[in-house]
DNA sequence: CTTTTTCCCTGGACGC
DNA sequence: TGCGTCCAGGGAAAAA
């Protein structure tokens, strides 16, 4: 699913083809996409907007218009933004189509319909995003110190039994910080991971899934130490880890 | 207040 | 072949 590396890949692919383009025609096929706003209204409001920039905040794709408005697109589980020369026929999962002034189109498809499009008026986008998102892990401002401050005072396990932040010493905190940035950069370098639905805007697949060492490998021997990969559920989410290489500090 | 669980939603995998 | 059941999970909302 689209995590930060996937969303950043989408942003990078869309930026050169969207900046300067005008939204000529907008069709929102799934009324849930703009919830709770009226899809017809949002579609009508988008017509005529000219793209000034394509940014990213967390896992939101932020399409900024010259008018000062912004379209906040969240792909959630299975959303994808595709840039096409011609809109293909017949796709039951197509949720929106934006025809651009150069004859190309932006097609949004989303199998599981969790994704959202929010049209923010001038000045609304920043407060909206600030209220929902933490700090950008690839920004300069994201330092080991800042990460420590974020985790301080929190009692929740960082991914349950794998890492208990109460026991993160200076070196472990540094390792976590480096690990976060290294993993995200590796993912971006490979244009994200395609497990099933994720596509880049030109329809291609990411390659990061080939680098996964534990994800989806329950029972298989760790390729580093040979111990079987384990799977647990952390905060409601499936979590795989190597009990040998990713040491557990119980309690 | 913090943390966990439920819910949304669909299609693929699996058992019978 | 055709069901019924389970699972995947981002993030909001509800529950604990």
mmCIF file of C-alpha atoms (C1' of nucleotides) in Angstrom:
data_model
loop_
_atom_site.group_PDB
_atom_site.id
_atom_site.type_symbol
_atom_site.label_atom_id
_atom_site.label_comp_id
_atom_site.label_asym_id
_atom_site.label_seq_id
_atom_site.Cartn_x
_atom_site.Cartn_y
_atom_site.Cartn_z
ATOM 1 C CA UNK A 1 0.000 0.000 0.000
ATOM 2 C CA UNK A 2 1.101 3.545 -0.497
ATOM 3 C CA UNK A 3 3.472 4.439 2.283
ATOM 4 C CA UNK A 4 5.665 7.522 2.263
ATOM 5 C CA UNK A 5 8.101 6.220 -0.394
ATOM 6 C CA UNK A 6 5.223 5.343 -2.708
ATOM 7 C CA UNK A 7 3.565 8.724 -2.252
ATOM 8 C CA UNK A 8 6.856 10.539 -2.815
ATOM 9 C CA UNK A 9 7.350 8.505 -5.991
ATOM 10 C CA UNK A 10 3.900 9.515 -7.179
ATOM 11 C CA UNK A 11 4.650 13.149 -6.398
ATOM 12 C CA UNK A 12 7.905 13.088 -8.336
ATOM 13 C CA UNK A 13 6.294 11.505 -11.364
ATOM 14 C CA UNK A 14 3.334 13.864 -11.393
ATOM 15 C CA UNK A 15 5.194 17.104 -10.756
ATOM 16 C CA UNK A 16 6.672 17.555 -14.247
ATOM 17 C CA UNK A 17 3.442 16.676 -16.052
ATOM 18 C CA UNK A 18 0.995 18.566 -13.850
ATOM 19 C CA UNK A 19 2.699 21.867 -13.076
ATOM 20 C CA UNK A 20 1.314 24.566 -15.364
ATOM 21 C CA UNK A 21 -1.623 22.423 -16.465
ATOM 22 C CA UNK A 22 -5.231 23.518 -16.171
ATOM 23 C CA UNK A 23 -8.045 21.241 -15.024
ATOM 24 C CA UNK A 24 -10.371 21.278 -18.042
ATOM 25 C CA UNK A 25 -12.913 18.665 -17.051
ATOM 26 C CA UNK A 26 -13.361 16.843 -13.760
ATOM 27 C CA UNK A 27 -15.505 13.779 -13.222
ATOM 28 C CA UNK A 28 -15.862 12.199 -9.803
ATOM 29 C CA UNK A 29 -17.357 8.748 -10.232
ATOM 30 C CA UNK A 30 -17.390 7.571 -6.624
ATOM 31 C CA UNK A 31 -19.382 9.877 -4.352
ATOM 32 C CA UNK A 32 -17.441 8.621 -1.334
ATOM 33 C CA UNK A 33 -14.220 10.108 -2.662
ATOM 34 C CA UNK A 34 -14.943 13.649 -1.499
ATOM 35 C CA UNK A 35 -16.747 12.744 1.706
ATOM 36 C CA UNK A 36 -18.320 14.528 3.377
ATOM 37 C CA UNK A 37 -18.446 17.092 0.576
ATOM 38 C CA UNK A 38 -20.699 16.793 -2.453
ATOM 39 C CA UNK A 39 -18.675 15.247 -5.297
ATOM 40 C CA UNK A 40 -20.477 17.197 -7.984
ATOM 41 C CA UNK A 41 -19.739 20.424 -6.205
ATOM 42 C CA UNK A 42 -16.069 19.586 -5.713
ATOM 43 C CA UNK A 43 -15.713 18.551 -9.339
ATOM 44 C CA UNK A 44 -17.254 21.811 -10.499
ATOM 45 C CA UNK A 45 -14.986 23.827 -8.213
ATOM 46 C CA UNK A 46 -11.881 22.108 -9.566
ATOM 47 C CA UNK A 47 -12.589 22.995 -13.180
ATOM 48 C CA UNK A 48 -10.426 25.882 -14.279
ATOM 49 C CA UNK A 49 -7.798 25.508 -11.580
ATOM 50 C CA UNK A 50 -4.204 25.681 -12.781
ATOM 51 C CA UNK A 51 -1.527 23.621 -11.028
ATOM 52 C CA UNK A 52 1.254 25.578 -9.408
ATOM 53 C CA UNK A 53 3.062 22.786 -7.565
ATOM 54 C CA UNK A 54 2.816 19.135 -6.602
ATOM 55 C CA UNK A 55 3.949 18.635 -3.022
ATOM 56 C CA UNK A 56 3.747 15.950 -0.359
ATOM 57 C CA UNK A 57 3.020 16.113 3.325
ATOM 58 C CA UNK A 58 3.185 12.798 5.112
ATOM 59 C CA UNK A 59 1.206 10.488 2.870
ATOM 60 C CA UNK A 60 -0.855 13.238 1.291
ATOM 61 C CA UNK A 61 -0.248 14.306 -2.292
ATOM 62 C CA UNK A 62 -0.808 18.053 -2.247
ATOM 63 C CA UNK A 63 -1.704 19.586 -5.604
ATOM 64 C CA UNK A 64 -1.398 23.332 -5.158
ATOM 65 C CA UNK A 65 -3.221 25.654 -7.519
ATOM 66 C CA UNK A 66 -2.344 29.195 -8.574
ATOM 67 C CA UNK A 67 -5.575 30.320 -6.930
ATOM 68 C CA UNK A 68 -4.171 29.363 -3.538
ATOM 69 C CA UNK A 69 -6.436 26.366 -3.220
ATOM 70 C CA UNK A 70 -5.033 22.872 -2.863
ATOM 71 C CA UNK A 71 -6.304 19.390 -3.590
ATOM 72 C CA UNK A 72 -5.264 16.976 -0.848
ATOM 73 C CA UNK A 73 -5.235 13.430 -2.173
ATOM 74 C CA UNK A 74 -4.799 10.519 0.217
ATOM 75 C CA UNK A 75 -4.391 7.127 -1.438
ATOM 76 C CA UNK A 76 -4.989 5.156 1.766
ATOM 77 C CA UNK A 77 -4.871 1.435 0.972
ATOM 78 C CA UNK A 78 -5.276 0.979 -2.746
ATOM 79 C CA UNK A 79 -5.522 4.382 -4.399
ATOM 80 C CA UNK A 80 -3.410 5.251 -7.415
ATOM 81 C CA UNK A 81 -2.972 8.389 -9.479
ATOM 82 C CA UNK A 82 -2.204 7.646 -13.106
ATOM 83 C CA UNK A 83 -1.148 10.086 -15.786
ATOM 84 C CA UNK A 84 -2.367 8.919 -19.182
ATOM 85 C CA UNK A 85 -2.463 10.183 -22.760
ATOM 86 C CA UNK A 86 -5.875 8.685 -23.288
ATOM 87 C CA UNK A 87 -8.403 7.543 -20.735
ATOM 88 C CA UNK A 88 -8.695 3.755 -21.088
ATOM 89 C CA UNK A 89 -12.063 2.105 -21.486
ATOM 90 C CA UNK A 90 -13.847 0.210 -18.779
ATOM 91 C CA UNK A 91 -12.384 0.170 -15.328
ATOM 92 C CA UNK A 92 -14.757 -0.668 -12.501
ATOM 93 C CA UNK A 93 -12.288 0.781 -10.003
ATOM 94 C CA UNK A 94 -11.938 4.173 -11.597
ATOM 95 C CA UNK A 95 -13.102 6.793 -9.107
ATOM 96 C CA UNK A 96 -12.238 10.101 -10.796
ATOM 97 C CA UNK A 97 -10.887 11.539 -14.032
ATOM 98 C CA UNK A 98 -9.314 14.953 -14.583
ATOM 99 C CA UNK A 99 -8.785 16.025 -18.170
ATOM 100 C CA UNK A 100 -5.945 18.495 -18.566
ATOM 101 C CA UNK A 101 -5.425 21.323 -21.036
ATOM 102 C CA UNK A 102 -2.713 19.468 -22.926
ATOM 103 C CA UNK A 103 -4.987 16.584 -23.839
ATOM 104 C CA UNK A 104 -3.619 14.219 -21.201
ATOM 105 C CA UNK A 105 -5.538 13.105 -18.147
ATOM 106 C CA UNK A 106 -5.117 12.284 -14.499
ATOM 107 C CA UNK A 107 -6.987 9.112 -13.607
ATOM 108 C CA UNK A 108 -7.665 8.077 -10.044
ATOM 109 C CA UNK A 109 -8.469 4.448 -9.320
ATOM 110 C CA UNK A 110 -9.018 2.821 -5.953
ATOM 111 C CA UNK A 111 -10.170 -0.757 -5.448
ATOM 112 C CA UNK A 112 -11.130 -0.500 -1.809
ATOM 113 C CA UNK A 113 -12.438 3.046 -1.829
ATOM 114 C CA UNK A 114 -10.686 4.249 1.291
ATOM 115 C CA UNK A 115 -8.937 7.095 -0.522
ATOM 116 C CA UNK A 116 -10.040 10.718 -0.222
ATOM 117 C CA UNK A 117 -9.924 13.955 -2.190
ATOM 118 C CA UNK A 118 -10.225 17.131 -0.169
ATOM 119 C CA UNK A 119 -10.370 20.548 -1.812
ATOM 120 C CA UNK A 120 -8.833 23.042 0.580
ATOM 121 C CA UNK A 121 -9.479 26.745 0.241
ATOM 122 C CA UNK A 122 -6.522 29.152 0.413
ATOM 123 C CA UNK A 123 -4.879 28.906 3.823
ATOM 124 C CA UNK A 124 -6.767 25.800 4.859
ATOM 125 C CA UNK A 125 -4.356 23.095 3.787
ATOM 126 C CA UNK A 126 -1.503 23.854 6.185
ATOM 127 C CA UNK A 127 -3.541 23.899 9.409
ATOM 128 C CA UNK A 128 -5.403 20.797 8.286
ATOM 129 C CA UNK A 129 -2.203 18.877 7.676
ATOM 130 C CA UNK A 130 -0.396 20.236 10.717
ATOM 131 C CA UNK A 131 -3.209 19.036 12.931
ATOM 132 C CA UNK A 132 -3.002 15.499 11.573
ATOM 133 C CA UNK A 133 0.615 14.809 10.797
ATOM 134 C CA UNK A 134 3.810 14.451 12.726
ATOM 135 C CA UNK A 135 7.139 15.741 11.542
ATOM 136 C CA UNK A 136 8.529 14.902 8.151
ATOM 137 C CA UNK A 137 11.021 12.080 8.702
ATOM 138 C CA UNK A 138 13.158 13.055 5.716
ATOM 139 C CA UNK A 139 13.330 16.749 6.548
ATOM 140 C CA UNK A 140 16.464 18.300 8.019
ATOM 141 C CA UNK A 141 14.517 19.112 11.142
ATOM 142 C CA UNK A 142 13.945 15.446 11.869
ATOM 143 C CA UNK A 143 16.932 14.672 14.065
ATOM 144 C CA UNK A 144 17.679 11.949 16.579
ATOM 145 C CA UNK A 145 17.035 14.511 19.262
ATOM 146 C CA UNK A 146 13.634 15.398 17.859
ATOM 147 C CA UNK A 147 12.735 11.734 17.536
ATOM 148 C CA UNK A 148 13.665 11.239 21.170
ATOM 149 C CA UNK A 149 11.494 14.147 22.198
ATOM 150 C CA UNK A 150 8.580 12.713 20.259
ATOM 151 C CA UNK A 151 8.937 9.333 21.926
ATOM 152 C CA UNK A 152 9.608 10.718 25.377
ATOM 153 C CA UNK A 153 6.759 10.333 27.794
ATOM 154 C CA UNK A 154 5.077 7.745 25.633
ATOM 155 C CA UNK A 155 4.517 4.377 27.114
ATOM 156 C CA UNK A 156 3.209 2.633 24.033
ATOM 157 C CA UNK A 157 5.599 0.125 22.574
ATOM 158 C CA UNK A 158 7.078 1.126 19.230
ATOM 159 C CA UNK A 159 5.713 -1.790 17.265
ATOM 160 C CA UNK A 160 4.909 -3.766 20.395
ATOM 161 C CA UNK A 161 7.486 -6.336 21.434
ATOM 162 C CA UNK A 162 10.067 -5.386 18.852
ATOM 163 C CA UNK A 163 11.063 -2.087 20.312
ATOM 164 C CA UNK A 164 10.076 -0.777 23.670
ATOM 165 C CA UNK A 165 10.952 2.879 23.666
ATOM 166 C CA UNK A 166 11.282 2.898 27.453
ATOM 167 C CA UNK A 167 14.501 1.049 26.868
ATOM 168 C CA UNK A 168 15.852 3.022 23.983
ATOM 169 C CA UNK A 169 19.207 4.321 25.015
ATOM 170 C CA UNK A 170 21.165 6.919 23.084
ATOM 171 C CA UNK A 171 22.635 4.403 20.643
ATOM 172 C CA UNK A 172 19.331 2.652 20.039
ATOM 173 C CA UNK A 173 17.579 5.933 19.438
ATOM 174 C CA UNK A 174 20.261 6.871 16.942
ATOM 175 C CA UNK A 175 19.888 3.506 15.222
ATOM 176 C CA UNK A 176 16.116 3.921 15.017
ATOM 177 C CA UNK A 177 16.487 7.385 13.550
ATOM 178 C CA UNK A 178 18.986 6.167 10.968
ATOM 179 C CA UNK A 179 16.851 3.136 10.220
ATOM 180 C CA UNK A 180 13.737 5.200 9.555
ATOM 181 C CA UNK A 181 15.543 7.454 7.124
ATOM 182 C CA UNK A 182 17.463 4.657 5.433
ATOM 183 C CA UNK A 183 14.325 2.564 4.920
ATOM 184 C CA UNK A 184 12.360 5.488 3.495
ATOM 185 C CA UNK A 185 15.177 6.529 1.181
ATOM 186 C CA UNK A 186 15.664 2.957 -0.007
ATOM 187 C CA UNK A 187 11.968 2.765 -0.786
ATOM 188 C CA UNK A 188 11.974 6.039 -2.706
ATOM 189 C CA UNK A 189 15.061 4.974 -4.655
ATOM 190 C CA UNK A 190 13.136 1.905 -5.840
ATOM 191 C CA UNK A 191 9.949 3.837 -6.544
ATOM 192 C CA UNK A 192 8.096 2.198 -3.702
ATOM 193 C CA UNK A 193 6.949 -1.359 -3.110
ATOM 194 C CA UNK A 194 4.219 -3.003 -5.173
ATOM 195 C CA UNK A 195 2.616 -5.783 -3.170
ATOM 196 C CA UNK A 196 -0.568 -5.746 -5.186
ATOM 197 C CA UNK A 197 -2.282 -2.498 -6.022
ATOM 198 C CA UNK A 198 0.308 0.246 -5.855
ATOM 199 C CA UNK A 199 1.321 1.725 -9.209
ATOM 200 C CA UNK A 200 3.454 4.654 -10.193
ATOM 201 C CA UNK A 201 1.606 7.332 -12.216
ATOM 202 C CA UNK A 202 2.754 5.709 -15.481
ATOM 203 C CA UNK A 203 1.395 2.345 -14.426
ATOM 204 C CA UNK A 204 4.689 0.758 -13.427
ATOM 205 C CA UNK A 205 5.524 -1.221 -10.309
ATOM 206 C CA UNK A 206 7.875 -0.334 -7.515
ATOM 207 C CA UNK A 207 10.803 -2.599 -6.724
ATOM 208 C CA UNK A 208 11.240 -2.204 -2.987
ATOM 209 C CA UNK A 209 9.229 -5.360 -2.251
ATOM 210 C CA UNK A 210 12.216 -7.385 -3.446
ATOM 211 C CA UNK A 211 14.259 -5.957 -0.589
ATOM 212 C CA UNK A 212 11.916 -6.988 2.209
ATOM 213 C CA UNK A 213 13.667 -9.250 4.696
ATOM 214 C CA UNK A 214 10.806 -10.068 7.057
ATOM 215 C CA UNK A 215 7.509 -8.738 5.704
ATOM 216 C CA UNK A 216 5.180 -11.618 4.802
ATOM 217 C CA UNK A 217 7.835 -14.228 5.609
ATOM 218 C CA UNK A 218 6.402 -15.853 8.715
ATOM 219 C CA UNK A 219 8.140 -19.170 9.372
ATOM 220 C CA UNK A 220 10.836 -18.680 6.773
ATOM 221 C CA UNK A 221 14.423 -18.669 8.009
ATOM 222 C CA UNK A 222 15.995 -15.258 8.422
ATOM 223 C CA UNK A 223 18.530 -14.899 5.640
ATOM 224 C CA UNK A 224 20.942 -13.283 8.067
ATOM 225 C CA UNK A 225 20.801 -15.591 11.096
ATOM 226 C CA UNK A 226 18.578 -18.479 10.077
ATOM 227 C CA UNK A 227 16.020 -18.191 12.829
ATOM 228 C CA UNK A 228 12.386 -18.393 11.731
ATOM 229 C CA UNK A 229 10.676 -15.089 11.079
ATOM 230 C CA UNK A 230 7.862 -14.433 13.536
ATOM 231 C CA UNK A 231 4.613 -12.604 13.087
ATOM 232 C CA UNK A 232 2.753 -10.716 15.768
ATOM 233 C CA UNK A 233 -0.026 -8.172 15.837
ATOM 234 C CA UNK A 234 0.976 -4.722 17.007
ATOM 235 C CA UNK A 235 -1.692 -2.085 17.505
ATOM 236 C CA UNK A 236 -3.981 -4.045 15.231
ATOM 237 C CA UNK A 237 -1.436 -4.392 12.432
ATOM 238 C CA UNK A 238 0.489 -7.409 11.221
ATOM 239 C CA UNK A 239 4.136 -7.145 12.196
ATOM 240 C CA UNK A 240 6.947 -9.455 11.129
ATOM 241 C CA UNK A 241 10.386 -9.598 12.675
ATOM 242 C CA UNK A 242 13.431 -11.778 13.159
ATOM 243 C CA UNK A 243 13.728 -12.803 16.806
ATOM 244 C CA UNK A 244 17.479 -13.102 16.405
ATOM 245 C CA UNK A 245 18.442 -9.967 14.525
ATOM 246 C CA UNK A 246 15.724 -7.664 15.835
ATOM 247 C CA UNK A 247 16.211 -8.259 19.520
ATOM 248 C CA UNK A 248 13.219 -8.266 21.793
ATOM 249 C CA UNK A 249 13.204 -6.622 25.171
ATOM 250 C CA UNK A 250 10.204 -8.097 26.917
ATOM 251 C CA UNK A 251 8.286 -6.011 29.416
ATOM 252 C "C1'" DC B 1 -4.994 12.281 28.969
ATOM 253 C "C1'" DT B 2 -3.097 7.826 26.283
ATOM 254 C "C1'" DT B 3 -3.711 3.493 24.018
ATOM 255 C "C1'" DT B 4 -6.496 -0.105 21.853
ATOM 256 C "C1'" DT B 5 -10.241 -1.693 19.159
ATOM 257 C "C1'" DT B 6 -13.633 -1.112 15.684
ATOM 258 C "C1'" DC B 7 -14.976 0.353 11.404
ATOM 259 C "C1'" DC B 8 -14.817 1.396 6.603
ATOM 260 C "C1'" DC B 9 -14.194 -1.495 1.911
ATOM 261 C "C1'" DT B 10 -13.002 -5.021 -1.692
ATOM 262 C "C1'" DG B 11 -10.841 -8.939 -3.708
ATOM 263 C "C1'" DG B 12 -7.826 -12.768 -3.245
ATOM 264 C "C1'" DA B 13 -6.812 -17.096 -0.788
ATOM 265 C "C1'" DC B 14 -8.529 -20.967 1.301
ATOM 266 C "C1'" DG B 15 -11.627 -24.836 2.927
ATOM 267 C "C1'" DC B 16 -15.486 -27.578 1.950
ATOM 268 C "C1'" DT C 1 -17.651 -24.286 -9.844
ATOM 269 C "C1'" DG C 2 -19.491 -21.977 -6.033
ATOM 270 C "C1'" DC C 3 -20.082 -20.683 -1.931
ATOM 271 C "C1'" DG C 4 -18.768 -18.925 3.036
ATOM 272 C "C1'" DT C 5 -15.034 -17.224 5.879
ATOM 273 C "C1'" DC C 6 -10.861 -14.920 6.834
ATOM 274 C "C1'" DC C 7 -7.375 -11.553 5.978
ATOM 275 C "C1'" DA C 8 -4.960 -7.326 4.386
ATOM 276 C "C1'" DG C 9 -4.497 -2.222 6.673
ATOM 277 C "C1'" DG C 10 -4.462 3.922 6.881
ATOM 278 C "C1'" DG C 11 -6.537 6.554 9.667
ATOM 279 C "C1'" DA C 12 -10.928 8.368 11.916
ATOM 280 C "C1'" DA C 13 -13.842 7.368 15.493
ATOM 281 C "C1'" DA C 14 -15.214 4.952 19.300
ATOM 282 C "C1'" DA C 15 -14.117 2.365 23.272
ATOM 283 C "C1'" DA C 16 -11.217 1.221 27.096
#
